[in-house]
Structure formats: structure tokens, C-alpha cells
Amino acid sequence: MVVLFFLVFWFLALAALWLAKKTLFLATWREPYFSDTPVLIESDDWGPGGDFHAERLQQLLGMLAQHRDVVNRTAVLTADTVLAVPDVAEIEAAATAQYFRRMLDKDFPIIYHAMQQGIAQDTLVPQLHGLEHLNGKAFAALCHQQDERLTNARSTKGWWDWESLDSPLQGHYVDGRSLPTTAIAPSEANEIVSTAMDCFTKLFGYPSLSTVAPCYLWNDDIEYNWQQHKVIAIQTAGYRCTGRDESGHYFQDPPLIRVGTANRFKQIYLVRNVMFEPTDGKNTPQSAFAEAEIAYRQALPISISTHRYNYTRSAEQCQQSIAGLDQLLTQISSKLPKVRFLASPELGEFLQTNPSDIVNHFNQMRWPTLTRASTYRKVGAFLSRLYYRHPKLALIGYCTGLIIPAWLICKTST
Ligand SMILES: [Zn+2]
């Protein structure tokens, strides 16, 4: 009698939820769900730097080479790469405010060579971050005005680290000279994207099928230009920022992005969901693994965000970051099933075209394709997505007791 009461009660509760949340349930159900556990390591800001960056990168890639997935592929760094930095001396010498750049391949051959080695060894896949990590036109104008924000850049001889620039000036597809930032003109967007795509293909032998905007700042116009240059996937942190307001706060539009969502140009969004930035003092291998486990329960790709600065500041910070990432990957491989190391353009291509193989286009290596979750696994992961994303639904689950059958399905489906 009690059992019958609960069954009828749950049925009615589910019917009410369906009526209230049908759109949300359908949208969540239509997202991609994986049977494998794709593991991606997204690392922003590689590119021009001090020669010692090459050695640090080699150490990082050497560690990745020690990890193997279920198809015997090594862990692979998706290196989000900027292709150039300002040629400050040349900009200063010009009679008018014009931008000149120093290129990764010609002016930073040691780091470029280290990246190429990583590509050949399948421990590094390049992905376009930006032509540079700033707005060239704005940079040249400030340089000619002798703006104090560029004092460091103008006085440093040799290589100068763009990471020391004021944060609003680090945006690439916006002009951050004054706040609020302004979007760059469509003609400028077209020129920057087209130059970047041509340079990227020349440097690495294949176009960047996916990309991530510096400072997560981009808009529809930039997406349109990316689409014109064959970009099929856009890496995000779960939102898009189109600018910064008067006080420097990021303006999000849309504020929430899920993996596999398509934009108006049919490009697929990817989402980073594990933070491993130990140099900030916020993340540990344990906190990152907890996030990885939550992604696994939801049958989502595990996409680890770990910026270059974790590996290019002090030698001690670099060693700690490499050891921490090593520990995180060991935990993921030993505790989660069917791990597949993957680079972001490969995941984007899988979601767009369902290929028969996963292909690393930069070195022609091929790996078996990914598998999607079976219906039962998908139901468990679907319930987990609702639980983790929507606290009110989780509360309703607890109040109605629906959490019990949901928990049982989640437990038995993983
Ligand atoms: Zn960046």
C-alpha cells in the first residue's frame, strides 16, 4: 500500500515537473552524452615568450607523454596559441601610429620548434587563441601617445611579456583603451581573423578548426568571421563576454553556454569545466579531480583549464604545476573509466561530423572514434545534469523523495 502510494505520488510529481519544465528537460536531453570519458587539457597563451619557455614546455609535455588512455594515446595539451607580439621598437620608430608585429616562427624560433616537436610527438595540438593577445591598433596609438600604461613595454629591451599589460588592454577583439570597451569595426575584425587564420595554417600546416578568444571577449561579428575561415567549434568557459563596462566588469551574452550548443553560424560551443590554475593558489589536484568527477557523472567531456603562466613563472611554481597536473591525470586515469585523451579541435570535429576516426590533422595520427552514452547511462547522466545545475530541482527531488530512484539510476548507470 505504501509502495503504491509512493508510485502514484511520484508519477504525479513527475507529470507536474514535466508540464513546468518540459523545455528545459528536452534541451538537456538533446545535449551530447559520452560513454567514453574524453579528457582535454586546455592551456591558453602559448606562443612568443622567453627562450626558457621552450624548456618549460618540454618538461610539461614530457610529463604528459607518461600518461596513456584506453587506446594507448598520450595525454595531449591543446595549446591555445597567440601568433605574434608587438614590435615595440618598430612601432615607436614609425612616423604615424602603425602596428608592427614579431612573429612566433621568425622571431621566437626556439619556442616554435618546441611546439613543433610536441606536435610530432602527439603531446601538443595547437589551437588559435589570437593573432596577438591585445588589440594592435589600440596598442600602436597608445605607444605614440606615450601612454603610461605602456611604459613597461617601451622600456623593456628584448622580449617583453604582454601578460604584464593592464587587463583591459589584453583583449584582442575589443578596444580596451577606455572603459567601457568598444567592439572593433567589422573591417578590422575581418582583417585580424583572416591574417591570423592564414598565419596559423602556414605555421602549423592545417587550419584551426576551433578557437578561444583572448580574455573570453568576442561577439557575433567575430563568430561570423571565424565561420568564414572554417572554424567549427568555439572554446568557452561556459559563457561569452562581449565587452567590459565602465567599472571593468565583463558583460556576458549569453551568460550560460552548454557543451554542444550551436550558435547562429552552426558553430559548436565547447566548455571548460575543470579549473587547474595552481599558481593562483585557488586550485589543487584534489579540487580539480572533484570537478572532473562531477563532469564524469554527467557524461560530459572533462575539459581542464590550465594557463601557460602556471608553467612559465618561477621554476618552483612550474614544478609544482607539472607535479599537480601529473597527479590529477593519474587520478582521472585510475578512478574514471574509458578515459580518452583528446584535443579540442578533435572534440569539435566529432560533435560536428561524427567521424569514423578521431584524426589529429597536425600529425595525421588516427584514433578510434568516441562512443556516445547508451540510453540507460544517458538517463543517469541526464538526472545528474539536472541535479548539479538546478538547485531548485534538486530540492524538489529531496522533498518528494524522487531523489531515491534518481540516485539509484545514477549509481547503477555509471
Ligand atoms: Zn589568453
mmCIF file of C-alpha atoms and ligand atoms in Angstrom, residues 43-46 80 82 129-130 133 162-163 170 212-216 272 307-308, ligand 1:
data_model
loop_
_atom_site.group_PDB
_atom_site.id
_atom_site.type_symbol
_atom_site.label_atom_id
_atom_site.label_comp_id
_atom_site.label_asym_id
_atom_site.label_seq_id
_atom_site.Cartn_x
_atom_site.Cartn_y
_atom_site.Cartn_z
ATOM 1 C CA SER A 43 46.151 25.737 -21.975
ATOM 2 C CA ASP A 44 45.900 29.377 -23.050
ATOM 3 C CA ASP A 45 48.582 31.878 -24.003
ATOM 4 C CA TRP A 46 51.371 29.769 -25.511
ATOM 5 C CA ASP A 80 45.900 27.961 -27.275
ATOM 6 C CA VAL A 82 48.984 33.615 -29.934
ATOM 7 C CA HIS A 129 43.953 31.953 -29.374
ATOM 8 C CA GLY A 130 44.515 35.167 -31.323
ATOM 9 C CA HIS A 133 46.780 38.913 -27.076
ATOM 10 C CA TRP A 162 52.247 41.016 -22.682
ATOM 11 C CA GLU A 163 50.827 39.402 -19.524
ATOM 12 C CA GLN A 170 44.788 42.351 -23.175
ATOM 13 C CA VAL A 212 39.211 30.579 -27.988
ATOM 14 C CA ALA A 213 39.168 34.380 -27.781
ATOM 15 C CA PRO A 214 41.689 36.197 -25.562
ATOM 16 C CA CYS A 215 40.027 37.223 -22.263
ATOM 17 C CA TYR A 216 36.861 35.391 -23.484
ATOM 18 C CA ARG A 272 35.876 24.180 -19.786
ATOM 19 C CA HIS A 307 47.056 28.604 -18.389
ATOM 20 C CA ARG A 308 50.643 28.967 -19.538
HETATM 21 ZN ZN ZN B 1 44.656 34.269 -23.006
#
